[in-house]
Structures are given as C-alpha cells and as structure tokens.
Amino acid sequence: METTLRGIGVSHGVAIGEVRHMGTAELEPPTRRITGEAVPTELRRARQAVEAVAADLVARGNLAGGEAQAVLEAQAMMARDPELIADVERRIAVGSTAERAVYDALAAYRALLAGAGDYLAGRVADLDDVRNRIVARLLGVPMPGVPNSDRPYVLVARDLAPADTALLDPSLVLGFVTEEGGPTSHSAILARALGVPAVVALRGAVELAEGTVVAVDGSTGAVTVDPDPEQREEMLRLAEERRAALASATGPGATSDGHKVPLLANIGGPADVADAVEAGAEGVGLFRTEFLFLDSRGKAPSEKKQVEAYRQVLEAFPEGRVVVRVLDAGADKPLDFLTPAEEPNPALGVRGLRTLLGHPEVLRAQLRALARAAEGLPVYLEVMAPMVADRADARAFADACREAGLRAKFGVMVEVPSAALRARSVLQEVEFLSLGTNDLAQYTFAADRQVGALARYQDPWQPALLDLVAMAAEAAGAEGKSCGVCGEAASDPLLACVLVGLGVTSLSMGAKAIPYVRAELSRRTMAQCERAASAARASDGGEQARAAAQSVLSGE
C-alpha cells in the first residue's frame, strides 16, 4: 500500500525509480598512541592527505564548473585552513595518529561552531565531508559517495555534500531525496543547476528501504512510496503535460495579457553562460563574481584577469541586461586577505559591501575592470552591491562607482530587512533594487539558511517575507525605478506569479528554471497574479500562503 511523504520540492520534474542510499564508510579511527619517533611520519601523512583532498575538491569543481566550482573551492579552503592544520599538528605532536588528529580537530571545530550558533554552523555538512574524505584517505578505505550502479536510481541521503552533488550523473541519478537541507542549501541549488528532480527536508527519508520504488515530484515535494501502476501513470501524465507547456511557451517572459516580466539567469561565472543562453534568458540578473577571488590564491585577482572573465559574459548578451554583483565576501565565503579571522557572528559582521568599504582598493579595481570589460559593447551593464542596510551604504557604493568612471546603472541588493523597510530612502542614491530572498529570509526570521531544522523559516512563501518584497516593490514603483528578485524564490513558477503580483519587475533564477517560470506566467493574467499575491499575504504561514495562491490561480 502506497504512502505519500512530503518534504520541500526544490528542483522541478518527476522521477520514479528504486532507492539507493548514499554510501558511507566507518570513519572514526581507533585511538592509538604513537611514539616520538613516529611524529614526523604522521605529520607528513596528515599534510599529504589534506592537500590531496583539497586538490581533488578543486579538480571536481573545475569539472563541474559554474556554481558548483565556487562551492567546491570553498570546501578546499576549509581543508587548507591554517588554524585547523595547526591543530592537527599539535595533536600529532602529543601522540595522536594522523587520522585521529584530523578526526578530533575537525570534530572540535564542528562542535565549536554549532555550539556558538555561528553562521558557519550551516556548513557542517560541507565540513563533515571534508573530514570524512581526509580520514578515509588516511585509513585507506573508500571515500563516502554516491553508490555504484549500472541502473538508474533515486538517491537517498541524510544530506548531500557539494562534492557529491556537483558530479552526479543525471543519466543514472533520476532524482534525489534528503532528510536535511532546505530550499537554499547547496544540495538544492546544485540540483536545480543539474536539472535533477529533488526533494529536501523529508523526515524519515533515510529510513526508506534500499530497493524500494519511490516517485519523486520535485515541484510539489511529494514522495510516494510503492506507487501503484495508476499513480505512476498519472504522475508521468502530469510530467508530460508540464513538458508540453514548456515547449509551447517561448519568447520573452510575460503574462497572458502582455505584462512584460524579463526572465534573467543567475550565473556563477562564464561556464554558466551556455545554459543561460539555451534556456532563453533575456540577460543576467545576478552575476556572482566570487569565483575569481576564491581562485586567486590569497590575493585579489588582477584587473586584467577580471576584465577577461567579465567580458566573456557581457559578450554573450548583446543588447541584453547583465547585472553584476560586486564581491560578496565574508560569512560563508571568507577570504584570508579580506575578511576578519575571527568574528563572534560572521553573518552579522563584516561581509558584502562592508568588507569592500574596508578595502576600497579591491572595490575600485573591480569597478574599473567592469568599466573596461563593457567598453565598446552594446550590453546594458548594471552593477549592484550586496548587504546594503541603509541610504548611507547605498551612497557610498554609488560614489565609488562614479569615482571609478563606471558607465552603468548602480543598484543594491535588498537582503537586510532595514533596506526593504527604508527602500524609498535607499532609492534616492541608486537606480534599482534586487531582492535576495535567501538572505532576506534568513535575517527576517533569525534562521540560518543552511540548517535543515529551520527549513520552514526559509520558505519564501512566508507572508512576512512577502510583505517585505511588497514594500520594496511599492517603493521602487513610486520612484519610477525597477525592483527584481534574484533569490531562489524566483525559480518557483507559482511563487513567480505572486512576486509579479506584488510589483516585482524582473525575475532571475538558475537557467534550468526559466522555461518553467515562463510557461506558468504565460498562463496567468496580471490581475490573477495580483489576486494571488493578496491571498498569499493574507495567510498566516508559508503552506497556507501557497495553498491560497494556488486556489486563486486555479480558479477554485
């Protein structure tokens, strides 16, 4: 008898197949003391294992490209963290084996972060994966990872590390289900980039028996266990209807009554451009530039290197709109040469624009590089700053853009509630707003976006978050300026209609989501979107808001 479980759908599509669980190894090494003569050997083993794992993560990133590359390079930086390596060496010096020293040092760091409520506690899955890979190498056992199978399957795991998700083979992995994670976790973001149906935050996922047939609906979050033939046929029929709708909706984004909504792509570097163009993106709504700095080996990249990378993207969208976010360093993206070594709460500390204002030479160099990259091109370049809190922040950024001779529109990201609440004031200094709903949800609900236990607060359907979106959009409308959304919320086709109804003027998302959003918008009038938005805001929670909007849009 079938059972339907429900998590959070984070990547569209339907997958039906047998469960295969993520492979794990027994990774806690025995406690064994070594003599002083063995210390040099153990130190060498530890250093070699750390460097080998870090190099493997970088290599996987190079193969995966795009957003995955930045994520995996950040993991490599975790492995090479000088403080962690120093701790490992101290433990070996007093008698621990290399594997035990690595295990204990990383376990202590993990416990410290989790206990302190640090923003980086949300990256424990990434940290655990680094530890497991180093220890596995030292023990000579297989690396944890996706199962070996010559038949397609549905992958089930407590959580998926970026190193595993980035290189999933879509021809074998039909879809995946995780017990932890949220709509903005690395697993979710990379699943959308791969185009693999995925459901996260599904309680009891790891209890699904190996070989059980499940049907995964990445749009609704439903996972049906042992579906009968009729259910399978119905799910496949609905999936085929969705595919047909995608094929029939072409051209620029717009509602059925002609209200234009530009559909843009989020990209992490030049490697993502091809997918964006293929999906019919009308430009780029979020060009993350961190990839250049994460790969710069302890210093800011040269202006020449930046110009080359930026120009590759700008040339791909002639006469299109490209919105570049300047470096967003800090919190979960620390850079040794820029960000403070120790902060009690990095998420609330020196990150984003605050980091750049403390290092004006880095900001000036990036703005100059963007100006040079755009020379002679017909592209509509727009540049925005992350983590802007008020008008003073916006003014400082606009002044820096002008001083660099940048001929572009200047804007800011709205990720902090104060920026939404005072959006009209902020807009006196800049020409557009771009809502980063992932961080805006995190700061609105005081809930780390990477902690699966807090997933309900990361639900972009939460009415309080929709209220802030509406406030920012209304302020932009009153000033005659634009207000887009570039957070993961834009990739939900139903929510995209609500955002348009709230007054959002453009939507930016992973390239794989663009056809779904285009198709859904083309079926709705602007009046329907506005009614759905009102119904969602009048609700008391995320699930109720989604249901209310669905009811309006389906005519119930």
mmCIF file of N, CA and C in Angstrom, residues 372-485:
data_model
loop_
_atom_site.group_PDB
_atom_site.id
_atom_site.type_symbol
_atom_site.label_atom_id
_atom_site.label_comp_id
_atom_site.label_asym_id
_atom_site.label_seq_id
_atom_site.Cartn_x
_atom_site.Cartn_y
_atom_site.Cartn_z
ATOM 1 N N ARG A 372 36.104 48.636 -17.990
ATOM 2 C CA ARG A 372 36.912 48.266 -19.157
ATOM 3 C C ARG A 372 36.268 47.119 -19.936
ATOM 4 N N ALA A 373 35.687 46.155 -19.219
ATOM 5 C CA ALA A 373 35.080 44.997 -19.884
ATOM 6 C C ALA A 373 33.896 45.396 -20.752
ATOM 7 N N ALA A 374 33.182 46.442 -20.358
ATOM 8 C CA ALA A 374 31.974 46.857 -21.086
ATOM 9 C C ALA A 374 32.267 47.809 -22.243
ATOM 10 N N GLU A 375 33.509 48.274 -22.364
ATOM 11 C CA GLU A 375 33.843 49.255 -23.407
ATOM 12 C C GLU A 375 33.549 48.707 -24.797
ATOM 13 N N GLY A 376 32.805 49.475 -25.591
ATOM 14 C CA GLY A 376 32.527 49.101 -26.968
ATOM 15 C C GLY A 376 31.445 48.065 -27.157
ATOM 16 N N LEU A 377 30.825 47.612 -26.079
ATOM 17 C CA LEU A 377 29.773 46.596 -26.179
ATOM 18 C C LEU A 377 28.404 47.254 -26.033
ATOM 19 N N PRO A 378 27.383 46.726 -26.729
ATOM 20 C CA PRO A 378 26.043 47.306 -26.634
ATOM 21 C C PRO A 378 25.246 46.798 -25.428
ATOM 22 N N VAL A 379 25.883 46.014 -24.575
ATOM 23 C CA VAL A 379 25.202 45.427 -23.426
ATOM 24 C C VAL A 379 24.750 46.504 -22.449
ATOM 25 N N TYR A 380 23.655 46.237 -21.739
ATOM 26 C CA TYR A 380 23.168 47.137 -20.684
ATOM 27 C C TYR A 380 23.729 46.653 -19.347
ATOM 28 N N LEU A 381 24.841 47.223 -18.945
ATOM 29 C CA LEU A 381 25.510 46.806 -17.717
ATOM 30 C C LEU A 381 24.900 47.490 -16.506
ATOM 31 N N GLU A 382 24.628 46.690 -15.476
ATOM 32 C CA GLU A 382 24.163 47.204 -14.191
ATOM 33 C C GLU A 382 25.021 46.565 -13.107
ATOM 34 N N VAL A 383 25.374 47.331 -12.097
ATOM 35 C CA VAL A 383 26.259 46.841 -11.044
ATOM 36 C C VAL A 383 25.594 47.085 -9.693
ATOM 37 N N MET A 384 25.629 46.053 -8.840
ATOM 38 C CA MET A 384 24.957 46.206 -7.546
ATOM 39 C C MET A 384 25.839 45.720 -6.401
ATOM 40 N N ALA A 385 25.540 46.257 -5.225
ATOM 41 C CA ALA A 385 26.299 45.929 -4.018
ATOM 42 C C ALA A 385 25.495 44.992 -3.121
ATOM 43 N N PRO A 386 26.141 44.005 -2.500
ATOM 44 C CA PRO A 386 25.461 43.112 -1.565
ATOM 45 C C PRO A 386 25.450 43.667 -0.144
ATOM 46 N N MET A 387 24.491 43.224 0.638
ATOM 47 C CA MET A 387 24.408 43.541 2.067
ATOM 48 C C MET A 387 24.369 45.040 2.344
ATOM 49 N N VAL A 388 23.476 45.730 1.650
ATOM 50 C CA VAL A 388 23.264 47.161 1.889
ATOM 51 C C VAL A 388 22.170 47.311 2.945
ATOM 52 N N ALA A 389 22.433 48.104 3.958
ATOM 53 C CA ALA A 389 21.486 48.230 5.069
ATOM 54 C C ALA A 389 20.705 49.542 5.052
ATOM 55 N N ASP A 390 21.293 50.613 4.481
ATOM 56 C CA ASP A 390 20.610 51.909 4.553
ATOM 57 C C ASP A 390 21.097 52.839 3.444
ATOM 58 N N ARG A 391 20.612 54.076 3.480
ATOM 59 C CA ARG A 391 20.949 55.041 2.446
ATOM 60 C C ARG A 391 22.434 55.366 2.443
ATOM 61 N N ALA A 392 23.053 55.426 3.612
ATOM 62 C CA ALA A 392 24.483 55.740 3.681
ATOM 63 C C ALA A 392 25.301 54.687 2.955
ATOM 64 N N ASP A 393 24.943 53.402 3.115
ATOM 65 C CA ASP A 393 25.626 52.331 2.387
ATOM 66 C C ASP A 393 25.456 52.527 0.880
ATOM 67 N N ALA A 394 24.221 52.820 0.470
ATOM 68 C CA ALA A 394 23.932 52.993 -0.952
ATOM 69 C C ALA A 394 24.718 54.171 -1.530
ATOM 70 N N ARG A 395 24.803 55.245 -0.776
ATOM 71 C CA ARG A 395 25.533 56.428 -1.241
ATOM 72 C C ARG A 395 27.021 56.100 -1.398
ATOM 73 N N ALA A 396 27.578 55.396 -0.441
ATOM 74 C CA ALA A 396 29.000 55.050 -0.505
ATOM 75 C C ALA A 396 29.296 54.210 -1.742
ATOM 76 N N PHE A 397 28.405 53.285 -2.066
ATOM 77 C CA PHE A 397 28.618 52.445 -3.241
ATOM 78 C C PHE A 397 28.474 53.262 -4.524
ATOM 79 N N ALA A 398 27.434 54.075 -4.615
ATOM 80 C CA ALA A 398 27.236 54.897 -5.811
ATOM 81 C C ALA A 398 28.419 55.838 -6.033
ATOM 82 N N ASP A 399 28.940 56.417 -4.957
ATOM 83 C CA ASP A 399 30.099 57.302 -5.075
ATOM 84 C C ASP A 399 31.310 56.540 -5.619
ATOM 85 N N ALA A 400 31.509 55.326 -5.144
ATOM 86 C CA ALA A 400 32.642 54.514 -5.609
ATOM 87 C C ALA A 400 32.498 54.188 -7.092
ATOM 88 N N CYS A 401 31.279 53.912 -7.530
ATOM 89 C CA CYS A 401 31.041 53.618 -8.946
ATOM 90 C C CYS A 401 31.363 54.826 -9.817
ATOM 91 N N ARG A 402 30.936 55.987 -9.371
ATOM 92 C CA ARG A 402 31.191 57.205 -10.151
ATOM 93 C C ARG A 402 32.689 57.523 -10.193
ATOM 94 N N GLU A 403 33.354 57.359 -9.059
ATOM 95 C CA GLU A 403 34.788 57.645 -8.996
ATOM 96 C C GLU A 403 35.589 56.713 -9.901
ATOM 97 N N ALA A 404 35.063 55.492 -10.121
ATOM 98 C CA ALA A 404 35.761 54.531 -10.985
ATOM 99 C C ALA A 404 35.463 54.768 -12.462
ATOM 100 N N GLY A 405 34.611 55.747 -12.766
ATOM 101 C CA GLY A 405 34.272 56.040 -14.153
ATOM 102 C C GLY A 405 33.367 55.014 -14.784
ATOM 103 N N LEU A 406 32.568 54.358 -13.968
ATOM 104 C CA LEU A 406 31.701 53.286 -14.459
ATOM 105 C C LEU A 406 30.446 53.867 -15.099
ATOM 106 N N ARG A 407 30.247 53.551 -16.374
ATOM 107 C CA ARG A 407 29.038 53.983 -17.064
ATOM 108 C C ARG A 407 28.042 52.831 -17.036
ATOM 109 N N ALA A 408 27.258 52.803 -16.007
ATOM 110 C CA ALA A 408 26.298 51.723 -15.805
ATOM 111 C C ALA A 408 25.276 52.194 -14.779
ATOM 112 N N LYS A 409 24.190 51.435 -14.676
ATOM 113 C CA LYS A 409 23.245 51.711 -13.607
ATOM 114 C C LYS A 409 23.804 51.140 -12.311
ATOM 115 N N PHE A 410 23.643 51.870 -11.210
ATOM 116 C CA PHE A 410 24.090 51.402 -9.903
ATOM 117 C C PHE A 410 22.862 50.973 -9.106
ATOM 118 N N GLY A 411 22.956 49.829 -8.456
ATOM 119 C CA GLY A 411 21.845 49.358 -7.648
ATOM 120 C C GLY A 411 22.327 48.661 -6.395
ATOM 121 N N VAL A 412 21.391 48.176 -5.611
ATOM 122 C CA VAL A 412 21.738 47.471 -4.376
ATOM 123 C C VAL A 412 20.868 46.240 -4.213
ATOM 124 N N MET A 413 21.419 45.283 -3.508
ATOM 125 C CA MET A 413 20.640 44.112 -3.135
ATOM 126 C C MET A 413 19.903 44.387 -1.833
ATOM 127 N N VAL A 414 18.664 43.949 -1.789
ATOM 128 C CA VAL A 414 17.861 44.056 -0.566
ATOM 129 C C VAL A 414 17.878 42.679 0.084
ATOM 130 N N GLU A 415 18.754 42.519 1.063
ATOM 131 C CA GLU A 415 18.895 41.256 1.789
ATOM 132 C C GLU A 415 18.694 41.458 3.287
ATOM 133 N N VAL A 416 18.634 42.717 3.687
ATOM 134 C CA VAL A 416 18.500 43.079 5.094
ATOM 135 C C VAL A 416 17.141 43.767 5.264
ATOM 136 N N PRO A 417 16.342 43.378 6.257
ATOM 137 C CA PRO A 417 15.018 43.991 6.401
ATOM 138 C C PRO A 417 15.032 45.514 6.417
ATOM 139 N N SER A 418 16.074 46.132 7.003
ATOM 140 C CA SER A 418 16.107 47.593 7.055
ATOM 141 C C SER A 418 16.091 48.204 5.661
ATOM 142 N N ALA A 419 16.727 47.542 4.684
ATOM 143 C CA ALA A 419 16.756 48.066 3.322
ATOM 144 C C ALA A 419 15.375 48.002 2.679
ATOM 145 N N ALA A 420 14.603 46.976 3.011
ATOM 146 C CA ALA A 420 13.234 46.884 2.491
ATOM 147 C C ALA A 420 12.338 47.917 3.164
ATOM 148 N N LEU A 421 12.496 48.054 4.467
ATOM 149 C CA LEU A 421 11.659 48.996 5.220
ATOM 150 C C LEU A 421 11.916 50.438 4.786
ATOM 151 N N ARG A 422 13.144 50.749 4.407
ATOM 152 C CA ARG A 422 13.523 52.111 4.015
ATOM 153 C C ARG A 422 13.921 52.174 2.540
ATOM 154 N N ALA A 423 13.273 51.356 1.724
ATOM 155 C CA ALA A 423 13.656 51.245 0.321
ATOM 156 C C ALA A 423 13.560 52.576 -0.419
ATOM 157 N N ARG A 424 12.561 53.371 -0.111
ATOM 158 C CA ARG A 424 12.405 54.631 -0.838
ATOM 159 C C ARG A 424 13.576 55.568 -0.541
ATOM 160 N N SER A 425 14.057 55.539 0.682
ATOM 161 C CA SER A 425 15.226 56.333 1.050
ATOM 162 C C SER A 425 16.464 55.836 0.313
ATOM 163 N N VAL A 426 16.655 54.527 0.287
ATOM 164 C CA VAL A 426 17.804 53.939 -0.402
ATOM 165 C C VAL A 426 17.790 54.308 -1.883
ATOM 166 N N LEU A 427 16.602 54.344 -2.481
ATOM 167 C CA LEU A 427 16.468 54.619 -3.910
ATOM 168 C C LEU A 427 16.772 56.075 -4.277
ATOM 169 N N GLN A 428 16.999 56.920 -3.307
ATOM 170 C CA GLN A 428 17.444 58.280 -3.616
ATOM 171 C C GLN A 428 18.895 58.286 -4.085
ATOM 172 N N GLU A 429 19.611 57.188 -3.818
ATOM 173 C CA GLU A 429 21.031 57.116 -4.163
ATOM 174 C C GLU A 429 21.321 56.200 -5.355
ATOM 175 N N VAL A 430 20.425 55.242 -5.629
ATOM 176 C CA VAL A 430 20.693 54.251 -6.680
ATOM 177 C C VAL A 430 19.490 54.120 -7.604
ATOM 178 N N GLU A 431 19.665 53.343 -8.683
ATOM 179 C CA GLU A 431 18.651 53.294 -9.728
ATOM 180 C C GLU A 431 17.808 52.025 -9.745
ATOM 181 N N PHE A 432 18.191 51.014 -8.974
ATOM 182 C CA PHE A 432 17.362 49.807 -8.949
ATOM 183 C C PHE A 432 17.624 49.010 -7.678
ATOM 184 N N LEU A 433 16.673 48.120 -7.382
ATOM 185 C CA LEU A 433 16.789 47.195 -6.261
ATOM 186 C C LEU A 433 16.751 45.769 -6.796
ATOM 187 N N SER A 434 17.431 44.876 -6.121
ATOM 188 C CA SER A 434 17.369 43.460 -6.446
ATOM 189 C C SER A 434 17.233 42.693 -5.141
ATOM 190 N N LEU A 435 16.143 41.986 -4.993
ATOM 191 C CA LEU A 435 15.841 41.302 -3.740
ATOM 192 C C LEU A 435 16.511 39.935 -3.694
ATOM 193 N N GLY A 436 17.384 39.733 -2.715
ATOM 194 C CA GLY A 436 17.997 38.430 -2.474
ATOM 195 C C GLY A 436 17.185 37.716 -1.410
ATOM 196 N N THR A 437 16.202 36.941 -1.837
ATOM 197 C CA THR A 437 15.243 36.380 -0.875
ATOM 198 C C THR A 437 15.864 35.358 0.071
ATOM 199 N N ASN A 438 16.967 34.719 -0.330
ATOM 200 C CA ASN A 438 17.587 33.730 0.556
ATOM 201 C C ASN A 438 18.069 34.388 1.848
ATOM 202 N N ASP A 439 18.903 35.420 1.703
ATOM 203 C CA ASP A 439 19.403 36.108 2.893
ATOM 204 C C ASP A 439 18.311 36.945 3.555
ATOM 205 N N LEU A 440 17.400 37.501 2.768
ATOM 206 C CA LEU A 440 16.341 38.297 3.364
ATOM 207 C C LEU A 440 15.497 37.439 4.300
ATOM 208 N N ALA A 441 15.230 36.188 3.923
ATOM 209 C CA ALA A 441 14.502 35.270 4.811
ATOM 210 C C ALA A 441 15.323 34.964 6.055
ATOM 211 N N GLN A 442 16.622 34.720 5.861
ATOM 212 C CA GLN A 442 17.500 34.407 6.994
ATOM 213 C C GLN A 442 17.475 35.506 8.046
ATOM 214 N N TYR A 443 17.573 36.755 7.605
ATOM 215 C CA TYR A 443 17.634 37.860 8.548
ATOM 216 C C TYR A 443 16.249 38.248 9.078
ATOM 217 N N THR A 444 15.225 38.000 8.300
ATOM 218 C CA THR A 444 13.874 38.307 8.775
ATOM 219 C C THR A 444 13.462 37.383 9.911
ATOM 220 N N PHE A 445 13.814 36.097 9.783
ATOM 221 C CA PHE A 445 13.368 35.115 10.772
ATOM 222 C C PHE A 445 14.465 34.681 11.738
ATOM 223 N N ALA A 446 15.648 35.306 11.656
ATOM 224 C CA ALA A 446 16.767 34.915 12.525
ATOM 225 C C ALA A 446 16.996 33.415 12.440
ATOM 226 N N ALA A 447 17.023 32.894 11.202
ATOM 227 C CA ALA A 447 17.130 31.455 10.985
ATOM 228 C C ALA A 447 18.180 31.172 9.919
ATOM 229 N N ASP A 448 19.249 30.505 10.314
ATOM 230 C CA ASP A 448 20.335 30.192 9.393
ATOM 231 C C ASP A 448 19.798 29.433 8.189
ATOM 232 N N ARG A 449 20.096 29.917 7.017
ATOM 233 C CA ARG A 449 19.541 29.353 5.788
ATOM 234 C C ARG A 449 20.064 27.971 5.449
ATOM 235 N N GLN A 450 21.123 27.504 6.140
ATOM 236 C CA GLN A 450 21.699 26.195 5.839
ATOM 237 C C GLN A 450 21.327 25.130 6.866
ATOM 238 N N VAL A 451 20.530 25.463 7.861
ATOM 239 C CA VAL A 451 20.177 24.500 8.898
ATOM 240 C C VAL A 451 18.832 23.866 8.569
ATOM 241 N N GLY A 452 18.853 22.569 8.304
ATOM 242 C CA GLY A 452 17.634 21.884 7.894
ATOM 243 C C GLY A 452 16.514 21.974 8.904
ATOM 244 N N ALA A 453 16.850 21.993 10.202
ATOM 245 C CA ALA A 453 15.822 22.056 11.240
ATOM 246 C C ALA A 453 15.034 23.367 11.196
ATOM 247 N N LEU A 454 15.598 24.367 10.523
ATOM 248 C CA LEU A 454 14.930 25.677 10.434
ATOM 249 C C LEU A 454 14.337 25.913 9.046
ATOM 250 N N ALA A 455 14.130 24.827 8.304
ATOM 251 C CA ALA A 455 13.724 24.962 6.898
ATOM 252 C C ALA A 455 12.422 25.737 6.729
ATOM 253 N N ARG A 456 11.508 25.606 7.672
ATOM 254 C CA ARG A 456 10.219 26.283 7.467
ATOM 255 C C ARG A 456 10.384 27.802 7.460
ATOM 256 N N TYR A 457 11.417 28.296 8.149
ATOM 257 C CA TYR A 457 11.655 29.740 8.137
ATOM 258 C C TYR A 457 12.298 30.201 6.827
ATOM 259 N N GLN A 458 12.870 29.258 6.113
ATOM 260 C CA GLN A 458 13.476 29.597 4.826
ATOM 261 C C GLN A 458 12.468 29.524 3.683
ATOM 262 N N ASP A 459 11.249 29.141 3.998
ATOM 263 C CA ASP A 459 10.210 29.045 2.979
ATOM 264 C C ASP A 459 9.917 30.442 2.435
ATOM 265 N N PRO A 460 10.195 30.702 1.151
ATOM 266 C CA PRO A 460 9.966 32.045 0.612
ATOM 267 C C PRO A 460 8.493 32.423 0.523
ATOM 268 N N TRP A 461 7.603 31.461 0.839
ATOM 269 C CA TRP A 461 6.167 31.755 0.861
ATOM 270 C C TRP A 461 5.731 32.402 2.172
ATOM 271 N N GLN A 462 6.625 32.511 3.142
ATOM 272 C CA GLN A 462 6.234 33.104 4.420
ATOM 273 C C GLN A 462 5.657 34.506 4.194
ATOM 274 N N PRO A 463 4.450 34.769 4.690
ATOM 275 C CA PRO A 463 3.819 36.078 4.447
ATOM 276 C C PRO A 463 4.664 37.265 4.901
ATOM 277 N N ALA A 464 5.404 37.130 5.996
ATOM 278 C CA ALA A 464 6.244 38.245 6.450
ATOM 279 C C ALA A 464 7.287 38.602 5.396
ATOM 280 N N LEU A 465 7.848 37.594 4.738
ATOM 281 C CA LEU A 465 8.816 37.846 3.682
ATOM 282 C C LEU A 465 8.134 38.502 2.479
ATOM 283 N N LEU A 466 6.938 38.026 2.144
ATOM 284 C CA LEU A 466 6.192 38.627 1.034
ATOM 285 C C LEU A 466 5.854 40.089 1.331
ATOM 286 N N ASP A 467 5.597 40.396 2.594
ATOM 287 C CA ASP A 467 5.333 41.789 2.968
ATOM 288 C C ASP A 467 6.535 42.680 2.660
ATOM 289 N N LEU A 468 7.738 42.174 2.975
ATOM 290 C CA LEU A 468 8.949 42.960 2.718
ATOM 291 C C LEU A 468 9.188 43.126 1.217
ATOM 292 N N VAL A 469 8.919 42.070 0.463
ATOM 293 C CA VAL A 469 9.037 42.170 -1.002
ATOM 294 C C VAL A 469 8.090 43.241 -1.527
ATOM 295 N N ALA A 470 6.860 43.216 -1.029
ATOM 296 C CA ALA A 470 5.858 44.186 -1.475
ATOM 297 C C ALA A 470 6.280 45.615 -1.134
ATOM 298 N N MET A 471 6.843 45.802 0.055
ATOM 299 C CA MET A 471 7.278 47.145 0.463
ATOM 300 C C MET A 471 8.367 47.673 -0.473
ATOM 301 N N ALA A 472 9.335 46.811 -0.800
ATOM 302 C CA ALA A 472 10.426 47.234 -1.680
ATOM 303 C C ALA A 472 9.902 47.524 -3.083
ATOM 304 N N ALA A 473 9.028 46.654 -3.588
ATOM 305 C CA ALA A 473 8.494 46.840 -4.934
ATOM 306 C C ALA A 473 7.639 48.099 -5.025
ATOM 307 N N GLU A 474 6.840 48.354 -3.999
ATOM 308 C CA GLU A 474 5.996 49.556 -3.992
ATOM 309 C C GLU A 474 6.856 50.818 -3.969
ATOM 310 N N ALA A 475 7.935 50.793 -3.194
ATOM 311 C CA ALA A 475 8.836 51.950 -3.129
ATOM 312 C C ALA A 475 9.486 52.201 -4.487
ATOM 313 N N ALA A 476 9.924 51.127 -5.143
ATOM 314 C CA ALA A 476 10.541 51.282 -6.460
ATOM 315 C C ALA A 476 9.535 51.829 -7.464
ATOM 316 N N GLY A 477 8.306 51.318 -7.410
ATOM 317 C CA GLY A 477 7.275 51.813 -8.313
ATOM 318 C C GLY A 477 7.007 53.291 -8.114
ATOM 319 N N ALA A 478 6.980 53.710 -6.854
ATOM 320 C CA ALA A 478 6.721 55.118 -6.545
ATOM 321 C C ALA A 478 7.842 56.020 -7.046
ATOM 322 N N GLU A 479 9.065 55.483 -7.122
ATOM 323 C CA GLU A 479 10.212 56.258 -7.594
ATOM 324 C C GLU A 479 10.459 56.089 -9.091
ATOM 325 N N GLY A 480 9.628 55.273 -9.742
ATOM 326 C CA GLY A 480 9.811 55.038 -11.169
ATOM 327 C C GLY A 480 11.048 54.222 -11.476
ATOM 328 N N LYS A 481 11.427 53.324 -10.568
ATOM 329 C CA LYS A 481 12.633 52.516 -10.738
ATOM 330 C C LYS A 481 12.272 51.034 -10.664
ATOM 331 N N SER A 482 13.224 50.176 -11.009
ATOM 332 C CA SER A 482 12.937 48.742 -11.096
ATOM 333 C C SER A 482 13.277 48.019 -9.801
ATOM 334 N N CYS A 483 12.601 46.885 -9.604
ATOM 335 C CA CYS A 483 12.822 46.053 -8.420
ATOM 336 C C CYS A 483 12.693 44.595 -8.847
ATOM 337 N N GLY A 484 13.834 43.896 -8.964
ATOM 338 C CA GLY A 484 13.816 42.492 -9.356
ATOM 339 C C GLY A 484 13.999 41.569 -8.174
ATOM 340 N N VAL A 485 13.856 40.277 -8.428
ATOM 341 C CA VAL A 485 14.144 39.248 -7.435
ATOM 342 C C VAL A 485 15.186 38.323 -8.047
#
